[in-house]
PDB file of C-alpha atoms in Angstrom:
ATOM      1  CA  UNK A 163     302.371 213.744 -28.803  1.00  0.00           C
ATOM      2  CA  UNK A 164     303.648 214.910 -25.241  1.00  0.00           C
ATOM      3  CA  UNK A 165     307.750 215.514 -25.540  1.00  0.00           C
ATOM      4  CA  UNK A 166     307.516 214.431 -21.453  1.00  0.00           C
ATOM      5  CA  UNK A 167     306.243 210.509 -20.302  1.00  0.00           C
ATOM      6  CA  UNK A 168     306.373 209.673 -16.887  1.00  0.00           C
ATOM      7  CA  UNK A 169     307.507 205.925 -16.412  1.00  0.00           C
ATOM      8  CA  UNK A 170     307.301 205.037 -13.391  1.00  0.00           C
ATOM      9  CA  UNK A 171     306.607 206.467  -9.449  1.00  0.00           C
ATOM     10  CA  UNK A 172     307.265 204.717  -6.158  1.00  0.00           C
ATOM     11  CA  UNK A 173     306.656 206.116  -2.761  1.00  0.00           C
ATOM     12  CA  UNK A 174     309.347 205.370  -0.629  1.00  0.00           C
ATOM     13  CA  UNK A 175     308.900 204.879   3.485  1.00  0.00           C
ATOM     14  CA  UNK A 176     305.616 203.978   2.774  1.00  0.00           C
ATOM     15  CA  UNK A 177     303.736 203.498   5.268  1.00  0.00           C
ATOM     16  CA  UNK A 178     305.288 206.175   7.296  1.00  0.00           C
ATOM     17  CA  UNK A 179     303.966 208.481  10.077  1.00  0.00           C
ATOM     18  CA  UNK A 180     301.852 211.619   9.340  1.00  0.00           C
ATOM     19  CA  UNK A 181     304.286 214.273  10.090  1.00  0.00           C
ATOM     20  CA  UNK A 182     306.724 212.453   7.807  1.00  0.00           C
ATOM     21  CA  UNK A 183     307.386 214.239   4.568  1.00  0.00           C
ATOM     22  CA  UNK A 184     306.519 212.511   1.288  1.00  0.00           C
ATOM     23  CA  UNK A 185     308.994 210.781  -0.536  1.00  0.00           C
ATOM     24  CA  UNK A 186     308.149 210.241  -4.629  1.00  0.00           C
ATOM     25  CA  UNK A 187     311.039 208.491  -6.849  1.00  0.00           C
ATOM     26  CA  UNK A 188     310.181 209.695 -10.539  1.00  0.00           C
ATOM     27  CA  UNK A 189     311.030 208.193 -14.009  1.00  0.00           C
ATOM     28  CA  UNK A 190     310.245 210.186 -16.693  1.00  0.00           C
ATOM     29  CA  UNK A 191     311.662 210.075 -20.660  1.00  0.00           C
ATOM     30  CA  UNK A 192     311.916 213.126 -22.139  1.00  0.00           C
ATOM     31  CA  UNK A 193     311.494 212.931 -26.367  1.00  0.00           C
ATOM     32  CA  UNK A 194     312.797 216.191 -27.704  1.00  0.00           C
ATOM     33  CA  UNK A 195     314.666 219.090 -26.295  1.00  0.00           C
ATOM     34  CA  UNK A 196     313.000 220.894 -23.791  1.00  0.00           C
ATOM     35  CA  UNK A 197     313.349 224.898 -23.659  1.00  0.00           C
ATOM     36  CA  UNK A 198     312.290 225.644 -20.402  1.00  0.00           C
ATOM     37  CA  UNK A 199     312.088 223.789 -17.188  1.00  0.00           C
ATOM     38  CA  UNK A 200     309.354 221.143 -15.291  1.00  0.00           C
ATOM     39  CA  UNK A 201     307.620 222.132 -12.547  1.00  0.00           C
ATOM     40  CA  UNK A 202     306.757 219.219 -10.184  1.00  0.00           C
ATOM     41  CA  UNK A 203     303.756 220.080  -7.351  1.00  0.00           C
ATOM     42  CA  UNK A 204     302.335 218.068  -4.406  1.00  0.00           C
ATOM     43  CA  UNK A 205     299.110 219.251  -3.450  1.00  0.00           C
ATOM     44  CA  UNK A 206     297.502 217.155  -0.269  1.00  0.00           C
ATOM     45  CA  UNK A 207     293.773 217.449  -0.568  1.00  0.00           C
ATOM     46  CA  UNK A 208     292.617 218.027   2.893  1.00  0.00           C
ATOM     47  CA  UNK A 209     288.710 218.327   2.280  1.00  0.00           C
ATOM     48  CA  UNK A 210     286.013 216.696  -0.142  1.00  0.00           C
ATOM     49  CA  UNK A 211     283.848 219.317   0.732  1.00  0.00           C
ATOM     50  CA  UNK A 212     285.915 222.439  -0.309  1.00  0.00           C
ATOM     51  CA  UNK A 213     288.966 223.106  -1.985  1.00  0.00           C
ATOM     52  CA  UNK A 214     289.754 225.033   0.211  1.00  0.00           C
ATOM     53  CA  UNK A 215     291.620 222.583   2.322  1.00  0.00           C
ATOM     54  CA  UNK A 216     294.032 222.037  -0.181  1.00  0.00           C
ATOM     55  CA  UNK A 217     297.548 222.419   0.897  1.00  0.00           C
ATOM     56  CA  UNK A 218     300.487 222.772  -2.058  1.00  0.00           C
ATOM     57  CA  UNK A 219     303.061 220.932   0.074  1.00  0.00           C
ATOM     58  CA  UNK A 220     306.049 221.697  -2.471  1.00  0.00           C
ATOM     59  CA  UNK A 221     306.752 222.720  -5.574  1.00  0.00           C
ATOM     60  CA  UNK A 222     310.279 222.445  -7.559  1.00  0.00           C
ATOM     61  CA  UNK A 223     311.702 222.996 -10.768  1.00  0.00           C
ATOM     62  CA  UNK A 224     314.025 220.376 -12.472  1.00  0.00           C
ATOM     63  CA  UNK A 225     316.017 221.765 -15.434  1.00  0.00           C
ATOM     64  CA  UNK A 226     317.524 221.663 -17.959  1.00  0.00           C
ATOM     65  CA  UNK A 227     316.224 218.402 -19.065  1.00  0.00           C
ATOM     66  CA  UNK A 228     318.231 216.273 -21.108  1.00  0.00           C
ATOM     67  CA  UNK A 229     316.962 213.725 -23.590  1.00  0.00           C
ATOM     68  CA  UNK A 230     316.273 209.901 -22.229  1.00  0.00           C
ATOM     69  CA  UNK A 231     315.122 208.592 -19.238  1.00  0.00           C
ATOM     70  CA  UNK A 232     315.670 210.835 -16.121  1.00  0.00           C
ATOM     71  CA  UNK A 233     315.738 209.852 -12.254  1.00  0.00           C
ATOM     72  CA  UNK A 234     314.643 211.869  -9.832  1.00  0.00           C
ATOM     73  CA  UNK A 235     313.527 211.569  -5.237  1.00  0.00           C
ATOM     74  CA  UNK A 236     310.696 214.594  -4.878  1.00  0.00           C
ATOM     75  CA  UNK A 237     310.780 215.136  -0.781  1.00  0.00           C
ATOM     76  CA  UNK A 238     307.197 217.248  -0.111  1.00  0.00           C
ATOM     77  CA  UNK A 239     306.828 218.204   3.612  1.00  0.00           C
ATOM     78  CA  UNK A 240     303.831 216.694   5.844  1.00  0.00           C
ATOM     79  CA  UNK A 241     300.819 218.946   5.320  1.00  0.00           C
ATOM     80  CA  UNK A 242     299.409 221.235   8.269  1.00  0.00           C
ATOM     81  CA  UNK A 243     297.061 219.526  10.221  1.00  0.00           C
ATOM     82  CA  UNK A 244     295.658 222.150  11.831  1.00  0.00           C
ATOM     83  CA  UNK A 245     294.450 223.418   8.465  1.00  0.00           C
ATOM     84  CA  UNK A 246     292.629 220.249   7.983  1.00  0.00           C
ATOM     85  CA  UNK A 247     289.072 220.117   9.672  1.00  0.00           C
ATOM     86  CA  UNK A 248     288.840 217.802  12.474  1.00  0.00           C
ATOM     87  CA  UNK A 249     286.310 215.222  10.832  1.00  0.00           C
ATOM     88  CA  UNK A 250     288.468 215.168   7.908  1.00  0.00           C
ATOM     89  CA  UNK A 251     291.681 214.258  10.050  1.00  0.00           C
ATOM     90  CA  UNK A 252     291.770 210.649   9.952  1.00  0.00           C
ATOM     91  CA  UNK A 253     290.141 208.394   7.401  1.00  0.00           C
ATOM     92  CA  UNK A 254     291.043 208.291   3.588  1.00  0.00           C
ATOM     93  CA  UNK A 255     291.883 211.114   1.801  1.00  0.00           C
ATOM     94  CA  UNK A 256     294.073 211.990  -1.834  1.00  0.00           C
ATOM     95  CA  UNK A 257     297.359 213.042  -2.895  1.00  0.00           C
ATOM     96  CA  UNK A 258     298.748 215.037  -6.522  1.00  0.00           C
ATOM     97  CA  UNK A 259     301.743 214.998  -7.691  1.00  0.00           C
ATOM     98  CA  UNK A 260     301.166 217.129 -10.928  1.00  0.00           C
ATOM     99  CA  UNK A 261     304.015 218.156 -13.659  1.00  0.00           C
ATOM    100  CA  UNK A 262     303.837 221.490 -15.519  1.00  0.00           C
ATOM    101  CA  UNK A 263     305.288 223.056 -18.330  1.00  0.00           C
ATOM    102  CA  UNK A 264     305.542 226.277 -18.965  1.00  0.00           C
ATOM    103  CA  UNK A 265     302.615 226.492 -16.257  1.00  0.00           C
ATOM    104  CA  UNK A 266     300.528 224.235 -18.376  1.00  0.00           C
ATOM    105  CA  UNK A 267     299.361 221.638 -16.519  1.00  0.00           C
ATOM    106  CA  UNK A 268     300.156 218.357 -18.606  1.00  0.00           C
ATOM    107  CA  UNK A 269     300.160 215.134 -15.858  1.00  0.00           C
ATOM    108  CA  UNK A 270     298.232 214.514 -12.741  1.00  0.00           C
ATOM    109  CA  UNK A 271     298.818 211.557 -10.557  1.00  0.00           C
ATOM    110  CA  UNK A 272     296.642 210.742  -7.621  1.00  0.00           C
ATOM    111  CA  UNK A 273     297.027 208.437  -4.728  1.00  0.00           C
ATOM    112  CA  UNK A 274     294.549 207.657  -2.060  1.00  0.00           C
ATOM    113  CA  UNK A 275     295.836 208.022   1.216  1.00  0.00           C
ATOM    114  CA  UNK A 276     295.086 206.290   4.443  1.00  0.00           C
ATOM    115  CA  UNK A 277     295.377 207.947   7.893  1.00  0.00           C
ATOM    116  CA  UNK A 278     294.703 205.993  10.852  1.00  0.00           C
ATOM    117  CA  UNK A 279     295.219 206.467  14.676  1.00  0.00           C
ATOM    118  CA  UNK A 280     297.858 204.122  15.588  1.00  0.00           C
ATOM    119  CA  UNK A 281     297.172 203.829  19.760  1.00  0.00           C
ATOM    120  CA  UNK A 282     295.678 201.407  21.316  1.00  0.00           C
ATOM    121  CA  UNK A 283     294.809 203.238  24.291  1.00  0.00           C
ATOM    122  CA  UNK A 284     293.386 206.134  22.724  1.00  0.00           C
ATOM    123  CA  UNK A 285     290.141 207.518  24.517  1.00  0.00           C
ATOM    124  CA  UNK A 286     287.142 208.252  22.845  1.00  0.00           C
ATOM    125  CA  UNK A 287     283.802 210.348  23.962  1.00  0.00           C
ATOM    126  CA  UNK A 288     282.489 206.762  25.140  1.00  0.00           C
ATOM    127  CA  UNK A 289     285.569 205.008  26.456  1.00  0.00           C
ATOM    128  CA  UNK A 290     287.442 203.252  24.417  1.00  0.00           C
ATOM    129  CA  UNK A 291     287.546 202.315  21.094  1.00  0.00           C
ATOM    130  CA  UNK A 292     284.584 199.655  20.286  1.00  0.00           C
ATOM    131  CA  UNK A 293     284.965 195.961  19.868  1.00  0.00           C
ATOM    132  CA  UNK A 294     285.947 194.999  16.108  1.00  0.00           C
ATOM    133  CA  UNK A 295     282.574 194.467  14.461  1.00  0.00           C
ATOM    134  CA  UNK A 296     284.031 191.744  12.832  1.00  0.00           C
ATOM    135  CA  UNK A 297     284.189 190.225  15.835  1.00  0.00           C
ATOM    136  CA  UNK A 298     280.892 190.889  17.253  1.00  0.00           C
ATOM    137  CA  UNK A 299     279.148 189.527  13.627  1.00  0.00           C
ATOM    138  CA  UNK A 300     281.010 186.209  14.586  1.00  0.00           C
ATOM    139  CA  UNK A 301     279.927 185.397  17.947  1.00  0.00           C
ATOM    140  CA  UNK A 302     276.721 186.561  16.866  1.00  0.00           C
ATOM    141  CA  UNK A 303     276.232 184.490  14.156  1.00  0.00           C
ATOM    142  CA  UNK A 304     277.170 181.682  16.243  1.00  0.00           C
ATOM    143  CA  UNK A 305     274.280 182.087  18.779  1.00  0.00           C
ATOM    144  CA  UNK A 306     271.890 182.441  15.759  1.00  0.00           C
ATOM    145  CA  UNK A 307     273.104 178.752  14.424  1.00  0.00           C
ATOM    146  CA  UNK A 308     272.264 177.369  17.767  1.00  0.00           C
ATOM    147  CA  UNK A 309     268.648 179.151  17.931  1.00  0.00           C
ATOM    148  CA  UNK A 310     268.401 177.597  13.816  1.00  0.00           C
ATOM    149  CA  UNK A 311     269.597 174.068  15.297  1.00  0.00           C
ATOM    150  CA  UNK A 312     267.048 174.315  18.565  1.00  0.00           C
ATOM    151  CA  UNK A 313     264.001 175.333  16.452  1.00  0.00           C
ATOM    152  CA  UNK A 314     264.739 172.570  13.506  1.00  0.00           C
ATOM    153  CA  UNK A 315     264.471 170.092  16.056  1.00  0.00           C
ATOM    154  CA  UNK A 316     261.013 171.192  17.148  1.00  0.00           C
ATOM    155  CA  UNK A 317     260.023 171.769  13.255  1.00  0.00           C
ATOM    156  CA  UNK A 318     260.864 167.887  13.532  1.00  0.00           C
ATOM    157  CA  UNK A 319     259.076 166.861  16.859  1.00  0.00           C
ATOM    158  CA  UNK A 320     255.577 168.675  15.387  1.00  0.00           C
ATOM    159  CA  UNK A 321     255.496 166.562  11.907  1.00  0.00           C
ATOM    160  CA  UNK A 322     256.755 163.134  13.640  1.00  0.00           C
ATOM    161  CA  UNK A 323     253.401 163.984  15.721  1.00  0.00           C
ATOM    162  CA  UNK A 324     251.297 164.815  13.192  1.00  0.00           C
ATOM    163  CA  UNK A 325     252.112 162.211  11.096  1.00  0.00           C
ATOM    164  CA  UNK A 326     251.047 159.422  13.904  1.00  0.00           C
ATOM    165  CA  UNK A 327     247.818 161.157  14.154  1.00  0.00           C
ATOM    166  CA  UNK A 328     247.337 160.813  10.555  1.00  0.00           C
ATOM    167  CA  UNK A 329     247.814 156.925  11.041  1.00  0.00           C
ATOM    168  CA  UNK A 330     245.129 156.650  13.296  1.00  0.00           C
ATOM    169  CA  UNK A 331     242.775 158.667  11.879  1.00  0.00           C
ATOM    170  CA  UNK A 332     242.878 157.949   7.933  1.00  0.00           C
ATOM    171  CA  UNK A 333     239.748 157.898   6.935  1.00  0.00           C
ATOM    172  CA  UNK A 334     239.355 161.658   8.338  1.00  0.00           C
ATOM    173  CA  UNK A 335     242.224 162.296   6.716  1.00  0.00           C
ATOM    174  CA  UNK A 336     241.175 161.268   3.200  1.00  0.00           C
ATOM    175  CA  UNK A 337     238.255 163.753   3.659  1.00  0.00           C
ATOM    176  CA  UNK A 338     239.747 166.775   4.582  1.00  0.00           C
ATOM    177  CA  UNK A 339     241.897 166.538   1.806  1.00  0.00           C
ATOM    178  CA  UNK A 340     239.182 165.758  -0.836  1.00  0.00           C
ATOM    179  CA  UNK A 341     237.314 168.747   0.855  1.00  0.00           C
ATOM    180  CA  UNK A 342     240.209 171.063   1.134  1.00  0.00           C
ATOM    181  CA  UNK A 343     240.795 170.462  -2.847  1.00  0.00           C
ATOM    182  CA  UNK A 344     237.462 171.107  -4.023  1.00  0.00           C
ATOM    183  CA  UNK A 345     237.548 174.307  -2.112  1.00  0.00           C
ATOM    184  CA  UNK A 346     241.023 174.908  -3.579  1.00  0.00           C
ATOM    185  CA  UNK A 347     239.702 174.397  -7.246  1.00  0.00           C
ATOM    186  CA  UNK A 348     236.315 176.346  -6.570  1.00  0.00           C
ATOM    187  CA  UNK A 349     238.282 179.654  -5.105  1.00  0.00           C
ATOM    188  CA  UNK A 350     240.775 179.678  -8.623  1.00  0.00           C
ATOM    189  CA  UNK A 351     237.673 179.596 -10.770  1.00  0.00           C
ATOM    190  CA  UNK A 352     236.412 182.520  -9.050  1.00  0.00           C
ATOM    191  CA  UNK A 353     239.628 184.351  -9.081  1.00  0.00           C
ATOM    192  CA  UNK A 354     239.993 183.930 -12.522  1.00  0.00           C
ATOM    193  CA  UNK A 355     236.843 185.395 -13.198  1.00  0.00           C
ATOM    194  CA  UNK A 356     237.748 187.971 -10.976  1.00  0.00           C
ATOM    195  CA  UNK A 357     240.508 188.916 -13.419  1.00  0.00           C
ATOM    196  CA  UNK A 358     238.835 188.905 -16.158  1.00  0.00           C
ATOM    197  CA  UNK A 359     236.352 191.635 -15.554  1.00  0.00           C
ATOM    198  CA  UNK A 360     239.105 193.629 -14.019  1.00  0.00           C
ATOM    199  CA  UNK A 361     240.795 193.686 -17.239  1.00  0.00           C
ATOM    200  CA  UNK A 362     238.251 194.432 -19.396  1.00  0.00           C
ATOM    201  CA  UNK A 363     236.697 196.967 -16.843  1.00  0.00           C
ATOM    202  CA  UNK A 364     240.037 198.584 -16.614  1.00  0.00           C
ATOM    203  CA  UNK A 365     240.316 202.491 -17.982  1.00  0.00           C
ATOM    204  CA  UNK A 366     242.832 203.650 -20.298  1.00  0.00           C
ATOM    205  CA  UNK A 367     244.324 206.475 -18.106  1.00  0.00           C
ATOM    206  CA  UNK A 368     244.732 204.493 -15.698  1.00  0.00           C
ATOM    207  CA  UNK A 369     247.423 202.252 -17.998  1.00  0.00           C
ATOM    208  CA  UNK A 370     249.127 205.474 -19.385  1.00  0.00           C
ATOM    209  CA  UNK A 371     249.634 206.446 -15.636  1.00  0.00           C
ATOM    210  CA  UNK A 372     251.233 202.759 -14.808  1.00  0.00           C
ATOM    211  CA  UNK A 373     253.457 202.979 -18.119  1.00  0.00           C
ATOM    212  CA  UNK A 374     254.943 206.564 -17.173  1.00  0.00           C
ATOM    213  CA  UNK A 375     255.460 205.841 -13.706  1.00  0.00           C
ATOM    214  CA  UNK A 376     257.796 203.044 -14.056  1.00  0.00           C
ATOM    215  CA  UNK A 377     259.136 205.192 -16.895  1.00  0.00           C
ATOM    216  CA  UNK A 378     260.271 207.880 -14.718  1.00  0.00           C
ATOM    217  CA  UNK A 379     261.816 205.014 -12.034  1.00  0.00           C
ATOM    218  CA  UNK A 380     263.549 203.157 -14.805  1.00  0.00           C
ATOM    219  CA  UNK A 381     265.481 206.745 -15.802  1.00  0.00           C
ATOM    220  CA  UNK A 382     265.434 208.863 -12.624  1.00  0.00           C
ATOM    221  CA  UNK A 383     266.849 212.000 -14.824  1.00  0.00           C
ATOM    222  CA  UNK A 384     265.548 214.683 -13.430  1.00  0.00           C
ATOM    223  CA  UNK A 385     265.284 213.736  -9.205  1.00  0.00           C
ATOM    224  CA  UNK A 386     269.103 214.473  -7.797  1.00  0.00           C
ATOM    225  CA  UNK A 387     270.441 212.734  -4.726  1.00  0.00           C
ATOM    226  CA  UNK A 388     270.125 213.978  -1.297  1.00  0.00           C
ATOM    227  CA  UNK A 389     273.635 214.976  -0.874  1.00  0.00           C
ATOM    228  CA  UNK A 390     275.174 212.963   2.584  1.00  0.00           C
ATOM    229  CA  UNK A 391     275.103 215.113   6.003  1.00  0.00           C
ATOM    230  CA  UNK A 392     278.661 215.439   6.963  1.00  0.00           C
ATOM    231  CA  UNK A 393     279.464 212.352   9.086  1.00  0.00           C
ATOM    232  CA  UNK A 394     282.888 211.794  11.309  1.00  0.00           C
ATOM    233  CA  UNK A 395     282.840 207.795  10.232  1.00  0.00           C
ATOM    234  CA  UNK A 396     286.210 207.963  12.090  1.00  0.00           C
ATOM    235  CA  UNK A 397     286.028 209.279  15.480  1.00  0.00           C
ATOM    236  CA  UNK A 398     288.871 211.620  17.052  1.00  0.00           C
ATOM    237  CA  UNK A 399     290.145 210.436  21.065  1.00  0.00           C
ATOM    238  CA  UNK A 400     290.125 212.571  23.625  1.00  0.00           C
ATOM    239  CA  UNK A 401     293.919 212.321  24.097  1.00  0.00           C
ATOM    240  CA  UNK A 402     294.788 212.762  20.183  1.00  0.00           C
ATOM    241  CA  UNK A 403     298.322 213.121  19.209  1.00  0.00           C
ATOM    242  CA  UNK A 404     299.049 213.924  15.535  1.00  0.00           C
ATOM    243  CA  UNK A 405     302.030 211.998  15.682  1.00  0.00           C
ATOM    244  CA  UNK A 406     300.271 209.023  16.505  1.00  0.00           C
ATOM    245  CA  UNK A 407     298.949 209.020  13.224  1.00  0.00           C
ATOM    246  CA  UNK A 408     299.913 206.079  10.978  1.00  0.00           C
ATOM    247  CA  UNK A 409     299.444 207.352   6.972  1.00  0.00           C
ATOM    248  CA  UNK A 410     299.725 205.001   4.380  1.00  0.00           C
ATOM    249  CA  UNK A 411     299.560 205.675   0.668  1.00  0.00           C
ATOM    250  CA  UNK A 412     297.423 203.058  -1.894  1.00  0.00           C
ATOM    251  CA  UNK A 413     300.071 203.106  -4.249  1.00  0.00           C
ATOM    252  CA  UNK A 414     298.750 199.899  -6.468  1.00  0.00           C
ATOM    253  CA  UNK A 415     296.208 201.583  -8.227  1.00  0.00           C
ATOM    254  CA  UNK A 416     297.380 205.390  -9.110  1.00  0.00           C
ATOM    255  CA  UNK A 417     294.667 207.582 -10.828  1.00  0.00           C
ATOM    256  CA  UNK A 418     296.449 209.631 -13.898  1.00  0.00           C
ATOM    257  CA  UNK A 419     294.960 212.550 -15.885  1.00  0.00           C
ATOM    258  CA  UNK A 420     297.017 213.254 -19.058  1.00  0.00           C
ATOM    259  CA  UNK A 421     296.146 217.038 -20.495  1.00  0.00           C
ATOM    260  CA  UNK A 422     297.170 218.287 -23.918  1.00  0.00           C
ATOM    261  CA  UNK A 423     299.389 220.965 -24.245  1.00  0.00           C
ATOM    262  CA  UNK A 424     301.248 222.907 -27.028  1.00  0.00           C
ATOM    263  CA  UNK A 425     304.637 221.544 -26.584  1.00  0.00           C
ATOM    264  CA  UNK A 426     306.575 224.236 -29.065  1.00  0.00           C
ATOM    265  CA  UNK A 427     308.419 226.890 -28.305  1.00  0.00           C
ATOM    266  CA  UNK A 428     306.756 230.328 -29.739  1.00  0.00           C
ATOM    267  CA  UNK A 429     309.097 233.138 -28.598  1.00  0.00           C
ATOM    268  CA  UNK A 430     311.531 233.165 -31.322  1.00  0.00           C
TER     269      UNK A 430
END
């Protein structure tokens, strides 16, 4: 049973700018008497690809710990942003706030984090920033419902049409459908026997092969994914101004990672 349970977090000035520190108000209840202090770390992960990018913004001891529920603000500076690559700048990113014990590693928090250019007459390599494609799907999809209306209504013109020549000619009519049938009913009998030979024709490796192929799709084991070529999906302007950067942290839907530890005190 962990002697240390963390209650509750809330980031406070969130959302804030990017070169604003981090603010983290901790509740945690301590059990039993603690013999050594808690080491609280921020770590700002400024990379997917490699760790790196990793930046330990702060890390503080709080101690000695008494019993009950304790209170606590954690202020972590702004991480270095020119130790973050430049496609990795802006766009969604994570944040740790981890707790240790005697350097054992027993809680790990993380929080996705948003950054965002917040100008709206930032510059890009061509011009400015797009049209929402929000937008654009609209207006589009209002053009197509026009097209959909124009072409029902000549759908409708062509069977009115046909249907008055089918009025005035019905005896014709009565024969090329008796005709059309029979020829309907004479190309399924032929199919079928089609079929038939195939099936008994049919070799057996040639089943085995079928059977293990959609085997091997069904699983897909042993084939790996292509990893992704590195892709900017959020562009950096020409006139870019880290503090123009809006950063906003998901704080809903933490992801924690308890670890077990040996709690007791083996020096004496």
């Amino acid at each position: 049973m962990a002697s240390v349970n963390v209650t509750n977090i809330v980031v406070l000035d969130n959302p804030s700018k990017f070169v604003d520190p981090f603010k983290f108000e901790i509740t945690f209840e301590c059990v039993r008497q603690l013999s050594s202090d808690l080491e609280w770390r921020v770590t700002y992960v400024g990379s997917a690809e490699s760790e790196k990018a990793d930046q330990v913004l702060d890390s503080i001891l709080v101690g000695p710990v008494p019993m009950g529920v304790n209170r606590f603000v954690f202020e972590a500076p702004a991480p270095d942003h020119t130790k973050i690559p430049n496609q990795d700048l802006l766009g969604v990113t994570v944040v740790l706030l981890s707790c240790l014990y005697r350097s054992k590693e027993f809680i790990r928090i993380g929080y996705y984090v948003n950054n965002e250019y917040d100008d709206e007459n930032a510059v890009y390599e061509n011009g400015k920033r797009p049209v929402v494609v929000g937008e654009e799907m609209d207006i589009e999809g209002s053009e197509g419902e026009e097209e959909d209306e124009e072409d029902e209504e000549e759908e409708e013109d062509e069977e009115d049409e046909e249907e008055d020549d089918k009025d005035e000619n019905p005896k014709e009519d009565t024969a090329e459908k008796k005709g059309s049938e029979n020829k309907e009913n004479s190309t399924e009998q032929d199919k079928d026997k089609a079929d038939e030979k195939e099936s008994t024709d049919e070799p057996a490796s040639k089943k085995v092969k079928t059977e293990t192929t959609e085997t091997t799709e069904t699983t897909g084991a042993e084939e790996k994914p292509k990893p992704k070529e590195t892709v900017n999906a959020v562009p950096i302007p020409k006139n870019f101004e880290i503090n123009k950067v809006k950063r906003s942290v998901l704080q809903d839907k933490p992801r924690v990672t308890r670890f077990s530890i040996d709690w007791e005190d083996h020096s004496e």
